[in-house]
Coordinates of C-alpha atoms and ligand atoms in Angstrom, one line a residue:
M221 CA -18.2 -3.2 37.1
E222 CA -20.8 -0.9 38.8
W223 CA -19.2 2.0 40.6
T224 CA -20.8 3.0 43.9
T225 CA -21.2 6.6 44.8
E226 CA -18.6 6.1 47.5
Q227 CA -16.1 4.9 44.9
R228 CA -16.9 7.7 42.5
Y229 CA -16.3 10.3 45.1
K230 CA -13.0 8.8 46.4
R231 CA -10.2 11.3 46.3
I232 CA -6.8 10.6 44.7
E233 CA -5.3 11.6 48.1
E234 CA -7.1 8.7 49.7
V235 CA -5.5 6.0 47.7
T236 CA -2.0 4.6 48.3
P237 CA 0.8 5.0 45.8
E238 CA 0.7 1.3 45.2
E239 CA -3.0 1.4 44.2
L240 CA -2.2 4.2 41.8
Q241 CA 0.7 2.3 40.4
A242 CA -1.5 -0.8 39.9
L243 CA -4.0 1.4 38.0
A244 CA -1.3 3.0 35.9
K245 CA 0.1 -0.5 35.0
Q246 CA -3.4 -1.6 33.9
V247 CA -3.7 1.5 31.8
N248 CA -0.3 1.0 30.2
E249 CA -1.3 -2.6 29.2
S250 CA -4.1 -1.1 27.1
P251 CA -3.5 -1.7 23.4
W252 CA -5.3 1.6 22.6
R253 CA -3.0 4.2 24.2
Q254 CA -2.7 7.1 22.0
T255 CA 0.7 8.5 20.8
F256 CA 0.1 12.1 19.9
H257 CA -3.2 13.1 21.7
I258 CA -3.6 14.4 25.2
Q259 CA -4.9 11.5 27.3
P260 CA -5.2 10.9 31.0
V261 CA -2.4 8.9 32.8
T262 CA -5.2 7.0 34.5
G263 CA -9.0 7.4 34.8
L264 CA -11.3 9.5 32.8
L265 CA -10.7 12.7 30.9
N266 CA -13.6 14.9 29.6
D267 CA -14.0 18.5 28.7
P268 CA -11.0 20.8 27.8
N269 CA -10.9 23.7 30.3
G270 CA -9.0 26.9 30.7
F271 CA -7.5 26.8 27.2
S272 CA -5.2 29.9 27.0
F273 CA -1.8 31.4 26.3
Y274 CA -0.2 32.9 29.3
N275 CA 3.4 33.7 30.3
G276 CA 4.8 32.4 27.0
E277 CA 3.0 29.1 27.0
Y278 CA -0.2 27.5 26.0
H279 CA -2.2 26.1 28.9
L280 CA -4.8 23.4 28.4
F281 CA -6.5 21.9 31.4
Y282 CA -9.1 19.1 31.4
Q283 CA -11.8 17.5 33.5
W284 CA -10.3 14.5 35.2
F285 CA -11.5 11.7 37.4
P286 CA -8.2 9.9 38.3
L287 CA -9.4 6.6 39.7
G288 CA -11.3 4.9 36.9
P289 CA -13.1 5.3 33.6
V290 CA -16.2 6.8 35.1
H291 CA -17.6 10.3 35.8
G292 CA -16.7 10.6 39.5
L293 CA -15.2 13.5 41.5
K294 CA -13.7 15.8 38.9
Y295 CA -10.3 17.6 39.2
W296 CA -8.8 20.0 36.7
Y297 CA -5.6 18.5 35.2
H298 CA -3.0 20.9 33.8
T299 CA -1.0 20.4 30.6
K300 CA 1.1 23.0 28.8
S301 CA 3.0 23.5 25.6
T302 CA 5.0 26.1 23.7
D303 CA 3.8 25.0 20.2
L304 CA 0.3 23.4 20.6
V305 CA 1.6 19.9 19.7
H306 CA 4.2 18.9 22.3
W307 CA 2.3 18.9 25.6
E308 CA 3.8 18.4 29.0
N309 CA 1.8 16.9 31.9
V310 CA 2.0 19.4 34.7
G311 CA -0.3 17.8 37.3
I312 CA -3.5 18.6 39.1
A313 CA -4.5 22.2 38.9
I314 CA -7.7 22.3 40.9
H315 CA -8.5 19.9 43.7
P316 CA -12.2 19.7 44.6
N317 CA -11.5 19.9 48.3
A318 CA -13.4 23.0 49.5
E319 CA -17.0 23.5 50.5
I320 CA -17.5 25.5 47.3
D321 CA -16.4 22.6 45.0
S322 CA -16.8 19.6 47.2
H323 CA -18.4 17.4 44.5
G324 CA -16.3 18.4 41.6
A325 CA -14.3 21.2 40.0
Y326 CA -16.4 21.3 36.9
S327 CA -15.7 23.0 33.6
G328 CA -14.6 26.6 33.0
S329 CA -12.2 28.8 31.3
A330 CA -9.1 31.0 31.7
I331 CA -8.1 34.6 31.1
E332 CA -5.1 36.7 31.9
H333 CA -5.7 39.5 34.3
E334 CA -3.2 41.6 36.2
N335 CA -0.3 39.4 35.1
N336 CA -2.0 36.2 36.5
L337 CA -4.1 33.6 34.8
Y338 CA -7.6 33.6 36.2
L339 CA -9.3 30.2 36.1
M340 CA -13.1 30.5 36.4
Y341 CA -14.9 27.2 37.0
T342 CA -18.0 25.7 38.4
G343 CA -17.8 24.3 41.9
N344 CA -20.3 21.4 41.9
T345 CA -21.6 20.8 45.4
R346 CA -24.3 18.5 46.8
D347 CA -26.1 18.9 50.1
E348 CA -27.0 16.1 52.5
N349 CA -30.1 15.4 50.4
W350 CA -27.9 15.1 47.3
V351 CA -29.4 18.3 45.9
R352 CA -27.0 20.1 43.7
H353 CA -25.8 23.7 44.4
P354 CA -23.4 25.1 41.7
F355 CA -21.1 28.0 42.4
Q356 CA -18.9 29.9 40.0
N357 CA -15.4 30.1 41.5
I358 CA -12.0 31.6 40.7
A359 CA -8.5 30.1 41.1
V360 CA -5.5 32.3 40.2
M361 CA -2.3 31.0 38.7
N362 CA 0.7 33.2 39.0
E363 CA 3.8 33.4 36.8
D364 CA 5.5 30.6 38.8
G365 CA 2.6 28.3 38.0
V366 CA 1.3 28.3 41.5
I367 CA -2.5 28.1 41.7
T368 CA -4.5 29.5 44.6
K369 CA -8.2 29.0 44.9
C370 CA -10.3 31.9 46.1
D371 CA -12.3 30.7 49.1
K372 CA -15.6 32.4 48.2
P373 CA -17.5 31.9 45.0
V374 CA -17.8 34.9 42.7
I375 CA -21.3 33.8 41.7
D376 CA -22.9 32.2 44.7
H377 CA -26.4 31.5 43.5
V378 CA -28.5 30.5 40.5
P379 CA -30.7 33.4 39.4
D380 CA -34.5 32.9 39.6
G381 CA -35.9 31.0 36.6
Y382 CA -33.1 28.5 36.3
T383 CA -32.4 25.0 37.7
D384 CA -29.3 23.7 39.4
H385 CA -27.9 22.8 35.9
F386 CA -25.9 26.0 35.8
R387 CA -22.3 25.7 34.9
D388 CA -19.2 26.0 32.6
P389 CA -18.4 29.8 32.6
K390 CA -16.5 30.9 29.5
V391 CA -14.8 34.3 30.0
W392 CA -13.7 37.0 27.5
K393 CA -12.8 40.7 27.7
E394 CA -14.3 43.5 25.6
N395 CA -12.8 46.9 26.2
D396 CA -12.5 47.0 30.0
T397 CA -15.2 44.6 30.8
F398 CA -15.1 40.9 31.4
Y399 CA -18.0 38.8 30.2
A400 CA -18.9 35.2 30.9
V401 CA -21.5 33.0 29.3
I402 CA -22.8 30.2 31.4
G403 CA -24.7 27.0 30.3
A404 CA -28.1 26.9 32.0
Q405 CA -31.5 25.2 32.1
R406 CA -34.7 27.1 32.5
I407 CA -37.2 25.9 35.1
N408 CA -39.3 24.6 32.2
E409 CA -36.4 22.3 31.5
T410 CA -35.2 23.8 28.3
G411 CA -31.6 24.8 27.6
C412 CA -30.2 28.3 27.3
I413 CA -27.2 30.5 28.0
V414 CA -26.9 33.4 30.5
L415 CA -24.6 36.3 30.4
Y416 CA -22.7 38.0 33.3
S417 CA -20.3 41.0 33.3
S418 CA -17.6 42.1 35.6
P419 CA -15.1 45.0 35.8
D420 CA -12.5 43.0 37.7
M421 CA -13.2 39.2 37.5
K422 CA -14.4 39.2 41.1
N423 CA -17.7 41.2 41.1
W424 CA -20.1 39.7 38.6
T425 CA -23.5 41.1 37.5
F426 CA -26.2 39.0 36.0
E427 CA -27.1 40.5 32.7
G428 CA -29.8 38.1 31.8
E429 CA -30.5 35.3 29.3
V430 CA -28.9 35.4 25.9
K431 CA -32.0 35.9 23.7
N432 CA -31.9 33.9 20.4
D433 CA -34.2 32.4 17.8
L434 CA -33.7 28.7 18.7
G435 CA -36.7 28.5 21.0
S436 CA -37.0 25.2 22.8
F437 CA -33.9 23.4 21.6
G438 CA -32.9 20.6 24.0
Y439 CA -33.1 20.4 27.8
M440 CA -29.7 21.7 28.7
W441 CA -26.9 23.6 27.0
E442 CA -23.5 22.8 28.3
C443 CA -20.1 24.4 27.7
P444 CA -21.0 27.7 25.9
D445 CA -18.3 29.7 24.2
Y446 CA -18.5 33.0 22.4
F447 CA -15.8 34.5 20.2
M448 CA -15.2 36.7 17.1
V449 CA -13.6 35.3 14.0
N450 CA -13.1 37.2 10.7
G451 CA -15.3 39.9 12.1
Q452 CA -18.3 37.7 13.0
G453 CA -19.5 36.4 16.3
V454 CA -19.7 32.6 16.9
L455 CA -21.7 31.2 19.7
V456 CA -20.8 27.6 20.4
F457 CA -22.6 25.3 22.8
S458 CA -23.4 21.6 23.5
P459 CA -27.1 21.1 23.7
Q460 CA -28.5 17.9 25.2
G461 CA -31.8 16.3 24.2
I462 CA -31.9 17.0 20.4
A463 CA -33.5 14.2 18.5
P464 CA -31.8 12.7 15.4
N465 CA -33.0 14.4 12.1
G466 CA -31.8 13.0 8.8
D467 CA -28.0 12.9 8.9
H468 CA -27.9 15.1 11.9
Y469 CA -27.8 14.7 15.7
H470 CA -27.0 11.0 15.9
N471 CA -24.6 11.2 18.8
I472 CA -26.1 11.1 22.3
Y473 CA -25.4 14.8 22.7
Q474 CA -24.5 17.5 20.2
S475 CA -22.0 20.3 19.8
G476 CA -22.6 23.1 17.5
Y477 CA -22.7 26.8 16.7
V478 CA -24.5 29.7 15.3
I479 CA -22.9 32.6 13.5
G480 CA -24.0 36.2 14.1
E481 CA -23.5 38.8 16.7
L482 CA -23.9 38.9 20.4
N483 CA -25.0 42.3 21.6
V484 CA -23.8 42.3 25.2
H485 CA -25.9 45.4 26.0
G486 CA -29.2 43.8 25.0
N487 CA -28.1 40.2 25.7
T488 CA -29.3 39.3 22.2
M489 CA -27.7 37.0 19.7
T490 CA -28.8 37.6 16.2
H491 CA -27.8 34.5 14.2
G492 CA -28.2 32.0 11.4
E493 CA -28.9 28.3 11.6
F494 CA -27.5 26.0 14.2
S495 CA -24.8 23.6 12.7
E496 CA -22.9 20.7 14.2
L497 CA -19.2 21.4 14.6
D498 CA -18.2 17.9 13.8
R499 CA -19.8 15.0 11.8
G500 CA -18.0 12.2 13.6
F501 CA -19.0 9.9 16.5
D502 CA -16.9 11.3 19.3
F503 CA -16.8 15.1 19.8
Y504 CA -18.2 17.1 22.6
A505 CA -17.8 20.2 24.8
P506 CA -15.2 22.1 22.8
Q507 CA -13.4 25.2 24.0
S508 CA -11.5 27.9 22.0
M509 CA -8.8 30.4 22.7
E510 CA -7.1 33.2 20.8
A511 CA -3.4 32.5 20.0
P512 CA -0.9 35.3 20.3
D513 CA -0.9 35.7 16.5
G514 CA -4.7 36.2 16.5
R515 CA -5.7 32.7 15.4
R516 CA -8.9 31.2 17.0
I517 CA -8.1 27.7 18.1
M518 CA -10.4 25.1 19.3
V519 CA -10.0 21.7 21.1
G520 CA -12.8 19.3 21.9
W521 CA -13.3 16.3 24.1
M522 CA -13.0 13.2 21.8
G523 CA -15.7 11.3 23.7
L524 CA -19.2 11.5 24.9
P525 CA -20.9 11.0 28.3
E526 CA -23.0 7.9 29.0
V527 CA -21.3 5.7 26.3
A528 CA -19.1 2.7 27.2
Y529 CA -15.7 2.6 25.6
P530 CA -13.4 -0.4 25.1
T531 CA -10.6 1.3 27.1
D532 CA -12.9 1.2 30.2
Q533 CA -11.6 -2.3 31.0
Y534 CA -8.1 -0.9 31.2
G535 CA -9.0 1.8 33.7
W536 CA -8.9 4.8 31.4
A537 CA -11.2 6.6 29.0
H538 CA -11.0 9.4 26.4
C539 CA -8.6 12.0 25.0
L540 CA -8.7 15.5 23.6
T541 CA -8.9 16.3 19.9
L542 CA -6.0 18.0 18.0
P543 CA -6.2 21.8 18.1
R544 CA -8.0 23.2 15.1
E545 CA -7.9 26.7 13.6
M546 CA -11.3 28.2 13.0
T547 CA -12.0 30.8 10.3
I548 CA -15.1 32.0 8.6
E549 CA -14.9 31.9 4.8
N550 CA -17.8 32.8 2.6
G551 CA -20.1 32.7 5.6
K552 CA -19.0 29.2 6.5
L553 CA -17.1 28.1 9.6
M554 CA -13.9 26.2 8.5
Q555 CA -11.8 24.1 10.8
R556 CA -8.2 23.2 9.9
P557 CA -5.6 21.3 11.9
V558 CA -3.1 23.9 13.3
R559 CA -0.1 24.3 11.1
E560 CA 2.2 23.4 14.1
L561 CA 1.2 19.8 13.6
K562 CA 3.7 19.7 10.7
L563 CA 6.4 19.6 13.4
K564 CA 5.3 16.0 14.1
R565 CA 5.8 14.8 10.5
G566 CA 8.3 11.9 10.1
V567 CA 8.9 9.7 7.1
K568 CA 7.1 10.8 4.0
M569 CA 5.7 8.5 1.3
E570 CA 3.7 9.5 -1.8
V571 CA 1.6 7.5 -4.2
H572 CA -0.8 8.3 -7.1
D573 CA -2.7 6.2 -9.5
V574 CA -5.9 5.7 -11.5
L575 CA -8.5 3.5 -10.2
Q576 CA -10.8 1.8 -12.6
N577 CA -13.7 0.4 -10.6
E578 CA -11.2 -1.3 -8.3
T579 CA -9.5 -1.3 -4.9
K580 CA -5.7 -0.9 -4.6
T581 CA -3.0 -1.1 -2.0
F582 CA 0.7 -0.3 -2.1
D583 CA 3.6 -2.1 -0.5
S584 CA 4.5 -0.5 2.8
F585 CA 2.0 2.3 2.4
S586 CA 0.4 1.4 5.7
G587 CA 0.4 2.2 9.4
T588 CA -1.4 2.5 12.7
V589 CA -0.3 6.1 13.4
F590 CA 0.0 8.6 10.5
E591 CA -1.0 11.7 8.8
L592 CA -2.5 11.3 5.3
M593 CA -3.6 13.8 2.7
T594 CA -5.4 12.4 -0.4
E595 CA -7.0 14.1 -3.3
F596 CA -9.3 12.6 -5.9
H597 CA -9.9 14.0 -9.4
N598 CA -11.2 13.1 -12.8
V599 CA -13.9 11.2 -11.1
D600 CA -16.7 9.4 -12.8
A601 CA -17.1 6.7 -10.2
E602 CA -20.3 6.6 -8.2
S603 CA -18.3 6.5 -5.0
F604 CA -14.6 6.5 -4.1
G605 CA -12.4 6.8 -1.0
I606 CA -10.1 5.1 1.3
E607 CA -10.1 2.3 3.8
F608 CA -7.5 2.4 6.6
R609 CA -6.6 0.3 9.7
V610 CA -7.4 -2.6 7.4
S611 CA -6.8 -6.3 8.1
E612 CA -8.6 -9.4 6.9
T613 CA -11.5 -8.7 9.2
E614 CA -11.3 -5.0 10.0
K615 CA -11.5 -1.7 8.1
T616 CA -12.5 1.9 8.6
V617 CA -14.1 3.3 5.5
L618 CA -14.1 7.0 4.4
L619 CA -15.8 7.7 1.1
Y620 CA -17.5 10.2 -1.0
D621 CA -20.8 9.2 -2.5
A622 CA -20.9 11.2 -5.7
V623 CA -24.5 10.2 -6.4
Q624 CA -25.9 11.3 -3.1
K625 CA -23.2 14.0 -2.7
K626 CA -22.3 12.9 0.8
V627 CA -19.1 12.2 2.8
V628 CA -19.5 8.9 4.7
L629 CA -17.4 7.6 7.6
D630 CA -18.2 3.9 8.4
R631 CA -16.8 2.3 11.6
T632 CA -19.0 -0.8 11.4
H633 CA -15.9 -3.0 10.9
S634 CA -13.4 -0.8 12.6
G635 CA -12.5 -3.3 15.4
T636 CA -13.9 -3.6 18.9
A637 CA -17.3 -2.0 18.8
V638 CA -18.2 1.2 20.6
G639 CA -21.5 3.0 21.0
T640 CA -23.3 0.8 18.4
E641 CA -26.6 1.8 19.9
F642 CA -26.1 5.1 18.2
G643 CA -25.3 3.6 14.8
T644 CA -22.0 2.8 13.1
V645 CA -22.1 5.2 10.1
R646 CA -22.0 9.0 10.1
Q647 CA -22.5 11.1 7.0
C648 CA -23.0 14.7 5.8
A649 CA -23.8 16.5 2.6
L650 CA -21.0 17.9 0.6
D651 CA -21.5 19.2 -2.9
A652 CA -18.0 19.2 -4.4
E653 CA -16.3 18.5 -7.7
Q654 CA -13.0 17.6 -6.1
V655 CA -12.6 15.9 -2.8
K656 CA -9.7 16.1 -0.4
F657 CA -9.4 14.1 2.8
H658 CA -6.8 15.0 5.4
L659 CA -6.5 12.4 8.1
F660 CA -4.8 12.2 11.4
V661 CA -4.8 8.6 12.6
D662 CA -3.6 7.7 16.1
T663 CA -3.7 4.2 17.7
S664 CA -7.4 4.5 18.5
S665 CA -8.8 7.6 16.7
V666 CA -9.1 9.3 13.4
E667 CA -9.7 13.0 12.6
V668 CA -10.7 13.7 9.0
F669 CA -10.6 17.2 7.6
V670 CA -12.6 17.3 4.4
N671 CA -11.9 19.9 1.6
D672 CA -9.7 22.2 3.7
G673 CA -11.8 22.1 6.8
E674 CA -15.3 22.4 5.3
E675 CA -16.3 19.4 7.4
V676 CA -14.6 17.4 10.1
F677 CA -15.2 13.9 11.3
T678 CA -13.7 13.0 14.7
S679 CA -14.0 9.5 15.9
R680 CA -12.5 6.9 18.2
I681 CA -11.8 3.5 16.5
F682 CA -10.5 0.4 18.3
P683 CA -8.8 -1.8 15.7
G684 CA -6.3 -4.6 16.4
S685 CA -2.7 -3.6 16.2
E686 CA -2.3 -5.9 13.1
S687 CA -4.9 -3.7 11.2
T688 CA -2.4 -1.6 9.4
G689 CA -3.5 -1.6 5.7
I690 CA -4.6 1.4 3.6
R691 CA -6.6 0.9 0.4
F692 CA -7.9 3.2 -2.2
F693 CA -11.1 2.4 -4.1
A694 CA -13.4 3.6 -6.8
N695 CA -16.8 1.9 -7.3
D696 CA -18.8 2.0 -10.5
G697 CA -16.4 4.1 -12.5
N698 CA -13.0 5.6 -12.3
A699 CA -11.1 8.1 -10.2
S700 CA -7.5 9.4 -10.1
Y701 CA -5.9 10.1 -6.8
S702 CA -2.7 11.3 -5.2
A703 CA -1.8 10.7 -1.6
V704 CA 1.0 11.8 0.8
K705 CA 1.5 10.0 4.1
W706 CA 3.8 10.9 7.0
T707 CA 4.6 8.9 10.0
I708 CA 3.9 10.9 13.1
G709 CA 6.9 11.2 15.4
G710 CA 8.4 13.3 18.2
Ligands
LIG257 C1 -19.8 18.4 29.9 C2 -20.0 18.5 31.4 C3 -20.0 19.9 31.9 C4 -19.5 19.8 33.3 C5 -18.5 18.8 33.2 C6 -18.4 17.9 34.4 O1 -19.3 17.2 29.5 O2 -21.1 17.8 31.8 O3 -21.3 20.6 31.7 O4 -19.0 21.0 33.8 O5 -18.8 18.0 32.1 O6 -17.3 17.0 34.3

């Protein structure tokens, strides 16, 4: 179905409760509703926003178009949690109902200030000629959870030299100064990040463009983030317009980082190479926060723009990833599922075996929703790995190619096809003697953490509900493995 502009900009307040119920019913009939991921009650979810800890709780907002699986008028939807794994739907946080956000309350971030949680976001507006005018706005949440929007933007114009693609403020505080990075496009249509500073979250000064060595690297950088981890600075952003190169950059848009240091006084980021954050098919626009115990935790959007998904026909699209803890070890960014996820573990099953050029299954070692950790050792096989969500016609394959030294995720036969125009296999280099795969499988997704977070593959998959099998295999040689699986429950 083609959505008209009028339909895309319809407000949730304009539809009747019956219409919303009909949409919710259609959503609930979807075979692919997730069980332990944050997903929209109806409509489309995209970027995580305002990820923070405030007043004893984690707050995680997201971009939401309530009325269908398309990018229409965006609201901020609010979820909260005390442990990062059990999330409560709170409701709409920011309504795009003012002149300064009339065409969408776009992405942004949150920070505590004077006992309130300040939400800084982009107000997307369009004039009568449909020309975009972005504003950077503030909404303030108090201790009772009441959110009040400020009626004037705190940044009311785009500085000279940049186009109207100017959005997604990410705020942090250093000493007594607030800083915000904003995703931008230069007038020569290349992407970049600009820096602002403020003493009070209200008065913002343009500090200039964040200088770096990436040169012309895509046409727009969305959703920047900057944080320190293990004493080093990490600049994360989502560049658009990067061409595929070898195993890299096969999704429509990328999300990645450079490690180094941002000198806020000279607006200069000294850094190493750009790396993708995730090797899977569906990961974009991540945002991080610092937990009260100092951990740096990141959540991404498990989806991409401009790609049709099989859930569209049920009136909803996308979910958020699980929270991951970020560290830098030996100069490498590592990502591990947060330890709180153990709270979700249910029934445990363990298996181990030797594979001699064969594929094996175990009775009742199967499932559609589970956590699985598997380690392979004593390998002389050319490739080995696991297949999951298996039926006679479907399988999702995760393997290590010991000859090419690559990890491969293959969703060619995963079920209902998605984004096949961007290929059905993702792979990345990994030079390792031992290989550990840690999987979180939900009804329609998989997140694979490889070798304690050295690499991550995040992907939606859309298998039939009868595809429950798990198989272990070794090709052209032998491999021993041990595996632990948990059901994932309440
Ligand atoms: C990234 C993005 C952001 C924007 C938001 C709108 O997915 O395009 O740049 O703020 O989504 O929903």
